[in-house]
Amino acid sequence: MQYIHHFVQNLKCKCKVCNVQLKCGKSELEKHASSQKHKLNVRSISSSTTLSSFMTNKLNENPHLEAVKKAEIQLAAFFAEHNVAFNVADHLIPLLKDIFCDSKIAKDLEMHRKKLTNIIKNVIAPMETSEVIKIIKNQPFSILVDESTDITVNKFMCVLVRFVHPISGNVQTRLLELVCLNATDCSANNIFKQFEECLKTKDISISNIIGIASDGANVMVGEKNSFVSRLKSCIPNLILMKCICHSSALVASKACKMLPRSAEDLIRSVASYVSGSAKRSAQLVEIQEIFDGQRKKILKLADTRWLALHQCVVRMLDCWTSLQHFFLVAVQEDKLKSGQSILNDLNNTIIKCYFFS
């Protein structure tokens, strides 16, 4: 009768479990106590957990849950820092559970590629960005900007900020944002508007910028109608640093145009002739071991790689003798005009002189 609450005035009582009023007679109480409804309600209360015990259990679990969350965030940061494919998470987590089978933290790790993506986007990235914003709001900083197009033909402008950390005193370069640009209108005016909007949404004063580094594209660093010219209208004392690598590549490219194309064509022809056949590659390796004493792969010239021509020239000069002997054999075996043409160029001392220029 522990669930009975008595009302003395009207000689009635109430069952706290079933929430019904009963007469205070013994037979009525025994009849109600033996009813299926009362038994079911008593059983459900007995099996339920009280709020206090529930909170106690949660508090006891918190240290472990926090440790699991910390481990998941650290793993996500590792994936982001080292540019590891997110699909690896689907296989790595089960592997960690199997290896560290005695670890309770590893046992409770639950992270696949979707959760990994969300942790990076919704936990790590906002925290990192907010930390950067908090610093550069109150001190000068420089920006490094460059445009890029991803595989989905979306155009972005990467905005990096460089500043002196107020606590450590170290110069740090951090990502502020990837600004999405309209691919149909990448004019200087539109790029500047998007950049300005990026700073406004983060409540960062544009006057805190003291320098900018960028490539030598006219839309970015032109004197009259460019991103930098608009930025200088707001910051007259802005310091501009053009990309040295980009400038060097342009200078080298212009200089090479003054030379005959025969030298560059020879590099392309040799690479195409050798790389197109496994048999030819193997034969070249054998000849290199005889004449050069080591294997050296013939490099292909890539127009999109800055200063790649220099590496190709050095490799051609290193392998010049072995290439001459290789094409002597190739002309006899393959009897191709392309092989004979390459051999003639390799034996041409004037063309070889251009490789030293």
CSV table of N, CA, C and O in Angstrom, one decimal, residues 72 76 79-80 85-87 89 111-126:
chain,number,residue,atom,x,y,z
A,72,GLU,N,38.2,12.0,-31.5
A,72,GLU,CA,37.6,12.2,-32.8
A,72,GLU,C,38.1,13.5,-33.4
A,72,GLU,O,38.4,13.5,-34.6
A,76,ALA,N,40.3,14.0,-36.8
A,76,ALA,CA,39.8,14.9,-37.9
A,76,ALA,C,40.9,15.9,-38.2
A,76,ALA,O,41.1,16.2,-39.4
A,79,PHE,N,43.6,14.3,-40.3
A,79,PHE,CA,43.1,14.2,-41.7
A,79,PHE,C,43.3,15.5,-42.5
A,79,PHE,O,43.7,15.5,-43.6
A,80,ALA,N,42.8,16.6,-41.8
A,80,ALA,CA,42.9,17.9,-42.5
A,80,ALA,C,44.3,18.4,-42.7
A,80,ALA,O,44.7,18.9,-43.8
A,85,ALA,N,42.8,11.4,-47.6
A,85,ALA,CA,41.4,11.2,-48.2
A,85,ALA,C,40.5,10.8,-47.1
A,85,ALA,O,40.7,9.9,-46.2
A,86,PHE,N,39.3,11.5,-47.1
A,86,PHE,CA,38.3,11.2,-46.0
A,86,PHE,C,37.7,9.8,-46.1
A,86,PHE,O,37.3,9.3,-45.1
A,87,ASN,N,37.8,9.1,-47.2
A,87,ASN,CA,37.3,7.8,-47.4
A,87,ASN,C,38.1,6.8,-46.5
A,87,ASN,O,37.7,5.7,-46.2
A,89,ALA,N,38.8,7.1,-43.5
A,89,ALA,CA,38.2,7.0,-42.2
A,89,ALA,C,37.3,5.8,-42.0
A,89,ALA,O,37.2,5.2,-41.0
A,111,MET,N,33.4,7.2,-36.2
A,111,MET,CA,33.6,8.3,-37.2
A,111,MET,C,33.9,7.8,-38.6
A,111,MET,O,34.9,7.1,-38.8
A,112,HIS,N,32.9,8.1,-39.5
A,112,HIS,CA,33.1,7.8,-40.9
A,112,HIS,C,33.3,9.1,-41.6
A,112,HIS,O,33.4,10.2,-41.0
A,113,ARG,N,33.4,9.0,-42.9
A,113,ARG,CA,33.8,10.2,-43.7
A,113,ARG,C,32.8,11.3,-43.6
A,113,ARG,O,33.2,12.5,-43.6
A,114,LYS,N,31.5,11.0,-43.4
A,114,LYS,CA,30.5,12.1,-43.3
A,114,LYS,C,30.7,12.8,-42.0
A,114,LYS,O,30.6,14.1,-41.9
A,115,LYS,N,30.8,12.1,-40.9
A,115,LYS,CA,31.1,12.7,-39.6
A,115,LYS,C,32.4,13.4,-39.6
A,115,LYS,O,32.5,14.5,-39.0
A,116,LEU,N,33.4,12.8,-40.2
A,116,LEU,CA,34.7,13.5,-40.3
A,116,LEU,C,34.6,14.8,-41.0
A,116,LEU,O,35.1,15.9,-40.5
A,117,THR,N,33.8,14.9,-42.1
A,117,THR,CA,33.6,16.1,-42.8
A,117,THR,C,32.9,17.2,-42.0
A,117,THR,O,33.3,18.3,-41.9
A,118,ASN,N,31.9,16.7,-41.2
A,118,ASN,CA,31.1,17.7,-40.4
A,118,ASN,C,32.0,18.2,-39.2
A,118,ASN,O,31.8,19.3,-38.8
A,119,ILE,N,32.8,17.3,-38.7
A,119,ILE,CA,33.7,17.8,-37.6
A,119,ILE,C,34.7,18.9,-38.1
A,119,ILE,O,34.9,19.9,-37.4
A,120,ILE,N,35.2,18.7,-39.2
A,120,ILE,CA,36.2,19.6,-39.8
A,120,ILE,C,35.4,20.9,-40.1
A,120,ILE,O,35.9,22.0,-39.8
A,121,LYS,N,34.3,20.8,-40.8
A,121,LYS,CA,33.5,22.0,-41.2
A,121,LYS,C,32.9,22.7,-40.1
A,121,LYS,O,32.9,24.0,-40.1
A,122,ASN,N,32.3,22.0,-39.2
A,122,ASN,CA,31.5,22.6,-38.1
A,122,ASN,C,32.1,22.8,-36.8
A,122,ASN,O,31.5,23.4,-35.9
A,123,VAL,N,33.3,22.2,-36.6
A,123,VAL,CA,33.9,22.2,-35.3
A,123,VAL,C,35.3,22.9,-35.4
A,123,VAL,O,35.6,23.9,-34.8
A,124,ILE,N,36.2,22.2,-36.2
A,124,ILE,CA,37.6,22.7,-36.2
A,124,ILE,C,37.6,24.0,-37.0
A,124,ILE,O,38.3,25.0,-36.5
A,125,ALA,N,37.0,24.1,-38.2
A,125,ALA,CA,37.1,25.3,-39.0
A,125,ALA,C,36.6,26.5,-38.3
A,125,ALA,O,37.3,27.6,-38.3
A,126,PRO,N,35.4,26.5,-37.7
A,126,PRO,CA,34.9,27.7,-37.0
A,126,PRO,C,35.8,28.1,-35.9
A,126,PRO,O,36.0,29.3,-35.7
